[in-house]
Coordinates of C-alpha atoms and ligand atoms in Angstrom, one line a residue:
X1 CA 0.0 0.0 0.0
X2 CA 2.8 2.4 1.0
X3 CA 4.6 1.6 -2.2
X4 CA 1.4 2.4 -4.3
X5 CA 1.0 5.7 -2.5
X6 CA 4.6 6.5 -3.1
X7 CA 4.4 5.6 -6.7
X8 CA 1.2 7.6 -7.2
X9 CA 2.8 10.7 -5.5
X10 CA 5.9 10.4 -7.5
X11 CA 3.8 10.2 -10.7
X12 CA 1.7 13.2 -9.8
X13 CA 4.9 15.1 -8.9
X14 CA 6.5 14.3 -12.3
X15 CA 3.3 15.1 -14.2
X16 CA 3.0 18.5 -12.5
X17 CA 6.7 19.2 -13.2
X18 CA 6.3 18.3 -16.9
X19 CA 3.2 20.4 -17.1
X20 CA 4.7 23.3 -15.3
X21 CA 7.7 23.1 -17.5
X22 CA 5.5 23.3 -20.6
X23 CA 3.1 26.0 -19.5
X24 CA 5.6 28.3 -17.7
X25 CA 5.3 31.9 -18.4
X26 CA 8.0 32.8 -20.9
X27 CA 9.1 36.4 -21.1
X28 CA 10.8 35.6 -24.5
X29 CA 7.3 34.8 -25.9
X30 CA 6.1 38.3 -24.9
X31 CA 8.9 40.0 -26.9
X32 CA 8.4 41.4 -30.3
X33 CA 10.2 39.9 -33.3
X34 CA 10.0 39.1 -37.0
X35 CA 7.2 37.0 -38.4
X36 CA 7.9 33.3 -38.6
X37 CA 7.5 32.1 -42.2
X38 CA 8.4 28.4 -41.6
X39 CA 7.0 26.3 -38.8
X40 CA 9.5 23.5 -39.4
X41 CA 12.7 25.5 -39.8
X42 CA 11.7 28.7 -38.0
X43 CA 14.1 31.6 -38.7
X44 CA 16.9 29.1 -39.3
X45 CA 15.4 29.2 -42.8
X46 CA 16.8 32.8 -43.2
X47 CA 19.9 32.2 -41.0
X48 CA 21.1 28.9 -42.3
X49 CA 19.3 27.6 -45.2
X50 CA 19.6 30.3 -47.8
X51 CA 22.6 30.3 -50.1
X52 CA 23.7 33.7 -48.9
X53 CA 24.3 34.9 -45.3
X54 CA 22.1 38.1 -45.2
X55 CA 22.0 41.0 -42.8
X56 CA 18.6 39.9 -41.6
X57 CA 19.7 39.8 -37.9
X58 CA 21.0 43.3 -38.2
X59 CA 17.8 44.5 -39.8
X60 CA 15.7 42.8 -37.1
X61 CA 17.8 44.4 -34.4
X62 CA 17.2 47.8 -36.0
X63 CA 13.4 47.1 -35.8
X64 CA 13.1 45.3 -32.5
X65 CA 16.1 46.2 -30.4
X66 CA 19.2 44.2 -29.5
X67 CA 17.2 41.5 -27.8
X68 CA 14.1 40.1 -29.5
X69 CA 12.1 37.0 -30.2
X70 CA 13.0 34.6 -33.0
X71 CA 11.5 31.2 -33.8
X72 CA 13.6 28.0 -33.9
X73 CA 12.5 24.6 -35.3
X74 CA 8.9 23.5 -34.8
X75 CA 7.7 26.9 -33.6
X76 CA 10.2 27.0 -30.6
X77 CA 10.8 30.5 -29.3
X78 CA 14.4 31.8 -29.0
X79 CA 15.9 34.9 -27.6
X80 CA 18.2 36.6 -30.3
X81 CA 20.8 38.9 -28.7
X82 CA 23.3 41.4 -30.1
X83 CA 23.3 43.5 -26.9
X84 CA 26.8 43.7 -25.4
X85 CA 25.9 43.1 -21.8
X86 CA 23.6 40.3 -22.7
X87 CA 26.3 38.5 -24.8
X88 CA 28.9 39.1 -22.1
X89 CA 26.5 37.5 -19.6
X90 CA 25.6 34.5 -21.7
X91 CA 29.2 33.7 -22.9
X92 CA 31.4 35.0 -20.0
X93 CA 29.7 35.6 -16.7
X94 CA 27.2 32.8 -16.8
X95 CA 29.0 30.8 -19.6
X96 CA 28.7 27.3 -18.1
X97 CA 25.0 27.9 -17.3
X98 CA 24.4 28.3 -21.0
X99 CA 25.6 25.1 -22.6
X100 CA 25.3 24.3 -26.3
X101 CA 21.9 22.9 -27.3
X102 CA 21.7 19.1 -27.1
X103 CA 21.5 18.4 -30.8
X104 CA 24.6 20.5 -31.5
X105 CA 26.5 18.6 -28.9
X106 CA 25.3 15.3 -30.3
X107 CA 26.4 16.2 -33.8
X108 CA 29.8 17.4 -32.5
X109 CA 30.3 14.2 -30.5
X110 CA 29.5 12.0 -33.4
X111 CA 31.9 13.8 -35.8
X112 CA 34.7 14.8 -33.4
X113 CA 34.4 12.4 -30.5
X114 CA 34.2 13.7 -26.9
X115 CA 36.4 16.7 -27.3
X116 CA 36.6 20.4 -26.2
X117 CA 34.0 21.4 -28.7
X118 CA 31.4 18.9 -27.5
X119 CA 31.8 18.5 -23.8
X120 CA 30.4 20.9 -21.1
X121 CA 30.9 22.1 -17.6
X122 CA 33.8 20.6 -15.6
X123 CA 34.8 18.3 -18.4
X124 CA 35.2 21.3 -20.7
X125 CA 37.1 23.3 -18.1
X126 CA 39.5 20.4 -17.7
X127 CA 40.1 20.0 -21.5
X128 CA 40.6 23.7 -21.8
X129 CA 43.2 23.7 -19.0
X130 CA 45.1 20.8 -20.7
X131 CA 45.0 22.6 -24.1
X132 CA 45.8 26.2 -23.0
X133 CA 49.6 25.8 -22.9
X134 CA 49.5 24.7 -26.6
X135 CA 48.1 28.1 -27.4
X136 CA 50.3 30.2 -25.2
X137 CA 52.4 33.1 -26.6
X138 CA 55.6 31.2 -26.0
X139 CA 54.4 28.1 -27.9
X140 CA 53.0 30.2 -30.7
X141 CA 56.5 31.5 -31.4
X142 CA 57.5 28.0 -32.4
X143 CA 54.8 27.9 -35.1
X144 CA 55.9 31.1 -36.9
X145 CA 58.6 29.3 -39.0
X146 CA 55.9 26.8 -40.1
X147 CA 53.5 29.6 -41.1
X148 CA 56.4 31.3 -43.0
X149 CA 57.6 28.2 -44.7
X150 CA 54.1 27.2 -45.9
X151 CA 53.4 30.8 -47.0
X152 CA 56.6 30.8 -49.1
X153 CA 55.4 27.6 -50.7
X154 CA 52.0 29.1 -51.4
X155 CA 53.7 32.2 -53.0
X156 CA 55.7 29.9 -55.3
X157 CA 52.6 27.9 -56.3
X158 CA 50.7 31.1 -57.0
X159 CA 53.6 32.4 -59.1
X160 CA 53.2 29.3 -61.3
X161 CA 49.5 30.2 -61.7
X162 CA 50.4 33.8 -62.7
X163 CA 53.2 32.7 -65.0
X164 CA 50.6 30.6 -67.0
X165 CA 50.0 33.9 -68.9
X166 CA 52.6 36.2 -70.4
X167 CA 50.9 39.3 -69.0
X168 CA 52.4 39.0 -65.6
X169 CA 49.0 38.7 -64.1
X170 CA 46.2 36.1 -64.0
X171 CA 42.8 35.5 -62.4
X172 CA 43.2 32.9 -59.6
X173 CA 40.5 31.5 -57.4
X174 CA 42.0 31.9 -53.9
X175 CA 39.6 29.7 -52.0
X176 CA 41.2 26.3 -52.8
X177 CA 44.7 27.7 -52.2
X178 CA 43.9 29.1 -48.8
X179 CA 42.1 25.8 -47.9
X180 CA 45.3 23.9 -48.9
X181 CA 47.7 26.1 -47.0
X182 CA 45.6 26.0 -43.8
X183 CA 45.4 22.2 -44.0
X184 CA 49.2 22.0 -44.4
X185 CA 49.7 24.3 -41.4
X186 CA 47.3 22.5 -39.1
X187 CA 48.9 19.2 -40.0
X188 CA 52.4 20.5 -39.4
X189 CA 51.6 22.5 -36.2
X190 CA 49.4 20.0 -34.4
X191 CA 50.7 16.6 -35.6
X192 CA 54.0 17.3 -37.3
X193 CA 52.5 15.8 -40.4
X194 CA 52.7 17.1 -43.9
X195 CA 49.5 16.8 -45.8
X196 CA 51.2 18.1 -48.9
X197 CA 47.9 19.7 -49.8
X198 CA 49.8 22.6 -51.5
X199 CA 51.3 20.0 -53.8
X200 CA 47.8 18.8 -54.9
X201 CA 45.3 17.4 -52.5
X202 CA 44.6 14.4 -54.8
X203 CA 48.1 13.1 -54.1
X204 CA 47.5 12.6 -50.4
X205 CA 44.9 10.0 -49.3
X206 CA 44.8 11.4 -45.8
X207 CA 44.1 14.9 -47.0
X208 CA 41.2 13.4 -49.0
X209 CA 39.9 11.6 -46.0
X210 CA 39.9 14.8 -44.0
X211 CA 38.1 16.6 -46.8
X212 CA 35.6 13.8 -46.6
X213 CA 35.3 14.5 -42.9
X214 CA 34.1 17.9 -43.8
X215 CA 31.5 16.3 -46.0
X216 CA 30.5 14.1 -43.1
X217 CA 29.9 17.3 -41.1
X218 CA 27.7 18.7 -43.9
X219 CA 25.8 15.5 -44.3
X220 CA 25.3 15.1 -40.6
X221 CA 24.0 18.7 -40.5
X222 CA 21.5 17.8 -43.3
X223 CA 20.0 15.0 -41.2
X224 CA 20.0 17.1 -38.1
X225 CA 16.5 18.3 -38.9
X226 CA 15.1 14.8 -38.7
X227 CA 16.8 14.5 -35.4
X228 CA 15.4 17.7 -34.1
X229 CA 11.9 16.5 -35.1
X230 CA 12.5 13.3 -33.0
X231 CA 13.9 15.4 -30.2
X232 CA 10.8 17.5 -30.1
X233 CA 8.7 14.4 -30.0
X234 CA 10.7 13.0 -27.1
X235 CA 10.7 16.3 -25.3
X236 CA 6.9 16.5 -25.6
X237 CA 6.8 13.0 -24.0
X238 CA 8.9 14.4 -21.2
X239 CA 12.0 12.4 -22.0
X240 CA 15.4 13.8 -22.7
X241 CA 16.2 10.9 -24.9
X242 CA 19.8 11.7 -25.7
X243 CA 20.7 8.1 -25.9
X244 CA 18.0 7.3 -28.5
X245 CA 18.9 10.4 -30.4
X246 CA 22.5 9.4 -30.5
X247 CA 21.8 6.0 -32.1
X248 CA 19.2 7.6 -34.4
X249 CA 21.6 10.2 -35.7
X250 CA 24.4 7.6 -36.0
X251 CA 22.1 5.3 -38.0
X252 CA 20.9 8.1 -40.3
X253 CA 24.3 9.7 -40.7
X254 CA 25.9 6.3 -41.5
X255 CA 23.2 5.7 -44.2
X256 CA 24.0 9.1 -45.8
X257 CA 27.7 8.5 -45.6
X258 CA 27.5 5.1 -47.1
X259 CA 25.8 6.5 -50.1
X260 CA 27.7 9.7 -50.3
X261 CA 31.3 9.3 -49.3
X262 CA 33.5 6.9 -51.2
X263 CA 36.3 6.4 -48.8
X264 CA 34.0 5.7 -45.9
X265 CA 32.0 3.5 -48.2
X266 CA 35.1 1.5 -49.1
X267 CA 35.9 1.1 -45.4
X268 CA 32.5 0.1 -44.4
X269 CA 31.1 -2.0 -47.2
X270 CA 32.6 -5.4 -46.4
X271 CA 33.1 -4.8 -42.8
X272 CA 31.1 -6.1 -39.9
X273 CA 32.3 -2.9 -38.1
X274 CA 29.4 -1.1 -39.7
X275 CA 27.6 -1.5 -36.4
X276 CA 30.1 0.8 -34.6
X277 CA 28.9 4.2 -33.6
X278 CA 29.8 6.9 -36.1
X279 CA 32.6 8.4 -34.2
X280 CA 34.4 5.0 -34.0
X281 CA 33.8 4.4 -37.7
X282 CA 35.4 7.7 -38.4
X283 CA 38.3 7.0 -36.0
X284 CA 38.6 3.6 -37.7
X285 CA 38.9 5.0 -41.2
X286 CA 41.4 7.7 -40.2
X287 CA 43.4 5.0 -38.4
X288 CA 43.3 2.7 -41.5
X289 CA 44.8 5.6 -43.4
X290 CA 47.7 5.6 -41.1
X291 CA 47.1 8.8 -39.4
X292 CA 50.5 9.4 -37.7
X293 CA 49.1 10.3 -34.3
X294 CA 47.8 8.1 -31.5
X295 CA 44.2 7.2 -31.3
X296 CA 43.8 9.3 -28.2
X297 CA 44.8 12.5 -30.0
X298 CA 42.5 11.9 -33.0
X299 CA 39.7 13.8 -31.4
X300 CA 42.1 16.7 -30.7
X301 CA 43.4 16.7 -34.2
X302 CA 39.9 16.5 -35.8
X303 CA 38.8 19.3 -33.6
X304 CA 41.7 21.6 -34.7
X305 CA 41.2 20.5 -38.3
X306 CA 37.5 21.5 -38.2
X307 CA 37.7 24.5 -35.9
X308 CA 40.9 26.0 -37.3
X309 CA 41.2 25.3 -41.0
X310 CA 38.3 26.8 -43.0
X311 CA 37.8 29.5 -40.4
X312 CA 41.3 30.9 -40.9
X313 CA 41.4 30.3 -44.6
X314 CA 38.1 32.2 -45.1
X315 CA 39.4 35.1 -42.9
X316 CA 42.5 35.5 -45.1
X317 CA 40.4 35.2 -48.3
X318 CA 38.0 37.9 -47.1
X319 CA 40.9 40.2 -46.2
X320 CA 42.4 39.8 -49.7
X321 CA 39.0 40.5 -51.2
X322 CA 38.7 43.8 -49.3
X323 CA 42.3 44.7 -50.0
X324 CA 41.7 44.1 -53.7
X325 CA 39.1 46.8 -53.6
X326 CA 41.2 49.2 -51.5
X327 CA 44.5 49.9 -53.2
X328 CA 45.4 52.6 -50.8
X329 CA 45.3 50.0 -48.0
X330 CA 47.5 47.6 -50.0
X331 CA 50.0 50.4 -50.3
X332 CA 49.9 51.3 -46.6
X333 CA 50.4 47.7 -45.5
X334 CA 53.2 47.0 -48.0
X335 CA 55.0 50.1 -46.7
X336 CA 54.5 48.9 -43.2
X337 CA 55.9 45.5 -44.0
X338 CA 58.9 47.0 -45.7
X339 CA 59.6 49.3 -42.8
X340 CA 59.3 46.5 -40.3
X341 CA 61.6 44.3 -42.3
X342 CA 64.3 46.9 -42.5
X343 CA 64.0 47.5 -38.7
X344 CA 64.5 43.8 -38.2
X345 CA 67.5 43.6 -40.5
X346 CA 69.0 46.6 -38.7
X347 CA 68.8 44.6 -35.5
X348 CA 70.5 41.7 -37.3
X349 CA 67.4 39.5 -37.6
X350 CA 66.8 37.8 -40.9
X351 CA 63.2 37.1 -40.2
X352 CA 60.3 39.0 -38.6
X353 CA 59.6 38.0 -35.0
X354 CA 56.2 37.7 -33.2
X355 CA 56.9 41.1 -31.6
X356 CA 57.4 42.6 -35.1
X357 CA 54.1 41.1 -36.3
X358 CA 52.4 42.5 -33.1
X359 CA 53.8 45.9 -33.9
X360 CA 52.2 46.2 -37.4
X361 CA 49.2 48.3 -36.5
X362 CA 48.1 48.9 -40.1
X363 CA 47.9 45.3 -41.1
X364 CA 46.4 44.4 -37.7
X365 CA 43.7 47.1 -38.3
X366 CA 43.0 45.6 -41.7
X367 CA 42.6 42.1 -40.2
X368 CA 40.3 43.3 -37.4
X369 CA 38.1 45.3 -39.7
X370 CA 37.7 42.3 -42.0
X371 CA 36.9 40.0 -39.0
X372 CA 34.3 42.6 -37.9
X373 CA 32.5 42.7 -41.2
X374 CA 32.9 39.0 -41.9
X375 CA 32.3 37.0 -38.7
X376 CA 33.2 33.6 -40.0
X377 CA 30.6 32.0 -37.7
X378 CA 27.7 34.5 -38.0
X379 CA 26.0 33.3 -34.9
X380 CA 26.0 30.6 -32.2
X381 CA 23.3 29.1 -30.1
X382 CA 23.1 28.3 -26.4
X383 CA 20.4 26.8 -24.1
X384 CA 19.7 28.0 -20.6
X385 CA 20.9 25.2 -18.2
X386 CA 18.9 26.7 -15.4
X387 CA 16.4 29.6 -14.8
X388 CA 18.4 32.8 -15.2
X389 CA 18.1 36.5 -15.9
X390 CA 20.0 38.1 -18.8
X391 CA 20.9 41.8 -18.2
X392 CA 20.8 44.3 -21.1
X393 CA 22.9 47.3 -22.0
X394 CA 20.0 48.8 -24.0
X395 CA 16.5 48.2 -22.6
X396 CA 14.0 46.7 -25.1
X397 CA 10.2 47.0 -25.2
X398 CA 8.0 43.9 -24.8
X399 CA 4.9 43.5 -26.8
X400 CA 3.0 45.8 -24.4
X401 CA 5.5 48.5 -24.8
X402 CA 7.0 48.0 -21.3
X403 CA 10.7 48.6 -21.3
X404 CA 12.8 45.7 -20.0
X405 CA 16.4 46.1 -18.8
X406 CA 16.8 42.4 -18.2
X407 CA 15.2 39.3 -19.6
X408 CA 14.3 36.3 -17.4
X409 CA 14.9 33.1 -19.2
X410 CA 13.5 29.6 -18.3
X411 CA 15.7 26.5 -18.1
X412 CA 15.7 24.9 -21.6
X413 CA 15.0 28.1 -23.5
X414 CA 17.4 29.0 -26.3
X415 CA 19.5 32.0 -27.0
X416 CA 20.9 32.9 -30.4
X417 CA 23.9 35.2 -30.2
X418 CA 24.2 37.1 -33.5
X419 CA 27.8 38.1 -34.2
X420 CA 26.8 39.6 -37.5
X421 CA 24.5 42.0 -35.7
X422 CA 26.7 42.7 -32.6
X423 CA 29.7 43.5 -34.8
X424 CA 27.8 46.3 -36.5
X425 CA 25.0 47.2 -34.0
X426 CA 23.1 50.4 -34.2
X427 CA 20.6 51.0 -31.5
X428 CA 18.2 54.0 -30.9
X429 CA 19.8 55.6 -33.9
X430 CA 23.1 55.6 -32.1
X431 CA 25.8 53.7 -33.8
X432 CA 27.9 51.7 -31.3
X433 CA 30.7 51.1 -33.8
X434 CA 30.5 54.5 -35.5
X435 CA 28.1 55.9 -38.1
X436 CA 29.9 54.0 -40.8
X437 CA 29.6 50.6 -39.2
X438 CA 28.6 49.0 -42.5
X439 CA 31.7 50.2 -44.3
X440 CA 35.1 48.4 -44.4
X441 CA 37.2 51.2 -42.8
X442 CA 40.3 49.9 -40.9
X443 CA 41.0 53.4 -39.7
X444 CA 38.4 52.9 -36.9
X445 CA 40.9 50.6 -35.2
X446 CA 43.7 53.2 -35.4
X447 CA 41.7 56.2 -34.2
X448 CA 41.7 57.2 -30.5
X449 CA 43.5 54.3 -28.8
X450 CA 42.0 51.7 -30.9
X451 CA 38.8 52.0 -28.8
X452 CA 36.4 50.7 -31.3
X453 CA 32.9 50.7 -29.7
X454 CA 31.1 53.2 -27.6
X455 CA 29.8 50.3 -25.6
X456 CA 30.9 50.2 -21.9
X457 CA 31.2 46.5 -22.0
X458 CA 34.3 44.6 -22.9
X459 CA 33.7 41.3 -24.6
X460 CA 35.3 39.1 -27.2
X461 CA 38.9 38.2 -27.4
X462 CA 40.2 40.8 -29.9
X463 CA 39.2 44.5 -30.1
X464 CA 35.7 44.0 -28.7
X465 CA 34.8 41.8 -31.7
X466 CA 32.5 38.8 -31.2
X467 CA 34.0 36.9 -34.2
X468 CA 36.1 34.6 -32.0
X469 CA 33.2 34.4 -29.5
X470 CA 33.9 35.2 -25.9
X471 CA 34.2 33.9 -22.4
X472 CA 34.7 30.3 -21.2
X473 CA 34.3 28.8 -24.6
X474 CA 35.8 31.6 -26.7
X475 CA 38.1 30.5 -29.5
X476 CA 41.2 28.9 -28.0
X477 CA 43.0 29.3 -31.3
X478 CA 42.5 33.1 -31.7
X479 CA 46.2 34.0 -31.3
X480 CA 47.2 31.1 -33.5
X481 CA 44.7 32.3 -36.1
X482 CA 45.8 36.0 -36.1
X483 CA 49.5 35.0 -36.4
X484 CA 48.8 32.6 -39.1
X485 CA 46.7 35.1 -41.1
X486 CA 49.3 37.7 -40.7
X487 CA 52.2 35.5 -41.8
X488 CA 50.3 34.4 -44.9
X489 CA 49.2 38.0 -45.7
X490 CA 52.7 39.4 -45.4
X491 CA 54.2 36.9 -47.8
X492 CA 51.3 37.4 -50.3
X493 CA 51.3 41.2 -50.2
X494 CA 55.0 41.3 -50.7
X495 CA 54.8 39.3 -53.8
X496 CA 51.5 40.2 -55.5
X497 CA 49.2 43.0 -56.1
X498 CA 45.5 42.1 -55.8
X499 CA 42.7 43.6 -57.9
X500 CA 39.1 42.6 -58.8
X501 CA 38.7 40.2 -61.7
X502 CA 37.5 41.6 -65.1
X503 CA 33.8 41.8 -65.7
X504 CA 31.1 42.3 -63.1
X505 CA 31.8 39.6 -60.6
X506 CA 29.7 40.1 -57.6
X507 CA 30.8 38.3 -54.4
X508 CA 28.3 37.2 -51.8
X509 CA 28.8 35.8 -48.3
X510 CA 28.0 32.2 -48.9
X511 CA 26.4 30.1 -46.2
X512 CA 28.5 26.9 -46.1
X513 CA 28.7 26.3 -42.4
X514 CA 31.3 29.1 -42.2
X515 CA 31.0 32.4 -44.0
X516 CA 32.9 32.0 -47.3
X517 CA 32.8 33.9 -50.6
X518 CA 30.7 32.8 -53.5
X519 CA 30.1 34.3 -56.9
X520 CA 26.6 35.6 -57.1
X521 CA 24.6 33.7 -59.8
X522 CA 27.1 30.9 -60.1
X523 CA 25.4 27.6 -60.6
X524 CA 28.4 25.6 -59.2
X525 CA 27.3 26.3 -55.6
X526 CA 30.9 26.2 -54.5
X527 CA 32.8 28.7 -52.6
X528 CA 35.2 30.8 -54.7
X529 CA 37.0 34.1 -54.9
X530 CA 38.4 34.9 -58.3
X531 CA 41.0 37.7 -57.9
X532 CA 43.5 39.2 -60.3
X533 CA 47.0 38.6 -59.1
X534 CA 49.9 40.6 -60.5
X535 CA 53.5 39.7 -59.7
X536 CA 55.4 42.5 -58.0
Ligands
HEM1 C1 39.8 33.3 -38.1 C2 39.8 32.1 -37.5 C3 38.9 31.6 -36.5 C4 37.7 32.0 -36.1 C5 36.8 33.2 -36.7 C6 37.2 31.1 -35.0 C7 36.0 31.3 -34.3 C8 35.6 30.5 -33.3 C9 34.4 30.6 -32.6 C10 33.3 31.6 -32.9 C11 34.4 29.7 -31.6 C12 33.2 29.4 -30.6 C13 32.4 28.3 -31.1 C14 31.3 27.9 -30.2 O1 31.3 28.1 -29.0 O2 30.3 27.3 -30.7 C15 35.6 29.0 -31.6 C16 36.0 27.9 -30.8 C17 37.1 27.2 -31.0 N1 38.1 27.4 -31.9 FE1 38.2 28.9 -33.2 N2 38.2 30.2 -34.7 C18 39.3 30.5 -35.6 C19 40.5 29.8 -35.6 C20 40.8 28.7 -34.8 C21 42.1 28.0 -34.9 C22 43.2 28.3 -35.8 C23 42.0 27.0 -34.0 C24 43.0 25.9 -33.7 C25 44.2 25.8 -34.2 C26 40.7 27.1 -33.4 C27 40.2 26.2 -32.4 C28 39.1 26.4 -31.7 C29 38.6 25.5 -30.6 C30 39.4 24.3 -30.1 C31 37.4 26.0 -30.2 C32 36.5 25.4 -29.0 C33 36.9 26.2 -27.8 C34 36.0 25.8 -26.6 O3 34.9 25.3 -26.8 O4 36.5 25.9 -25.5 N3 40.0 28.1 -33.9 N4 36.4 29.5 -32.7

């Protein structure tokens, strides 16, 4: 009898909890926001699924303020923020209380294993502590010769491209070249391995396998919608269901991979190991391709490969795109490089040091301004791990016109942090970054003492930019990325002049997981940046 009463009470308690959870008052629901045009995809239709990354979040911010309501999948409400204090709270102050949403974590675990990008809380803090020394200033010094050596190789390869014509200049698509050099650099810096991608990716089976890994990521993202549907079902039934989701995603991803990816197919087809979870299958196929690092560090290597390659490659490509349109800045930067080189040789140094690179304010301003206008990840999502209250720098009105200076958030509700909007915010007709926030104007980082925003809040890892994210999960590779970008840009700018290609080629910010250039109207659907290179 006692057991029955206990069971009954526990059931009632659980039912009430589930009901309370579902019918709790949500302040986010009361906020204004743009109309939802797709019940299934919500505003991810605009944010992710169109070919081009648009300024929609910025336009929405101008209409509704720097914190407003968006819709996620299946009508789910999300809080979209570009407010400095709100972002600082979610990513820095209360960082571990805002973990990545479950389905993002599952995808990352399947592709990368249980690594820094997918784990949360104390596990994450531990991984971060272990990895931090690898990204310290003193370790980074050791990478500079790698950056330089690969950049020289890139210059030689590009000279071959230019020499294909007798005019001393040629139109070259820079995207594949930057993708190759960043792969070679990540291989050399993190595993002392030469992918030889600059020598032609087709020559290296392992480089191919890693490119396939990127495809895995894209394919896995494609099936994510089905998983989200399933997640919603389980959620409505009051189950978290992460285990079920894991096997569902693994099954579906494997099915897509088997039909889509030849190397994986070759490894899976006659093999009983098909029953392994996806992460092990991937580990297996990289192992079979003789990856020269221990199984334990595969996760780390895959993480760096995915987090550090296309991101840095795209950042260099966007910088060259802007420089190709701004000759005066190419000139200024070349003069600065020449001056810094002559100072180094007066000191008796044959090569530039990290301190020399740090001192190059013009080039650094060019890089920062490009990272501001082209945040390679245009947004990220988080989910409140507990009930919380997000403070705002700029109060926003709710649907009844009441001004809110903080937004209470329920456990489980999602937050979308818009980097594209934050990096250019304008609020109450006051421009936080300056009236010309939409323009590429590196001077803004040189004026005053490089104080770039009128916001009172410091966030981000470089110059108040959100591009490398911020706080406990901010990009661990930001210094590595800046140094790598700078080393490549120096070699390229010393050897070539960059100008737009002939004709009316319009470049758009392609939505390919990261923000990468695409030619408007091109049917190829691939990322590309044709630029005229002239040998100097
Ligand atoms: C311009 C280049 C880069 C950009 C714009 C960039 C951007 C970012 C962003 C926005 C995040 C946060 C992701 C999230 O929380 O969901 C991140 C995290 C991360 N990045 Fe980068 N990144 C760049 C280069 C690199 C490089 C070169 C490496 C490594 C060699 C790297 C390694 C990582 C790692 C390991 C994380 C996860 C950190 C954590 O969760 O604690 N990134 N990056």
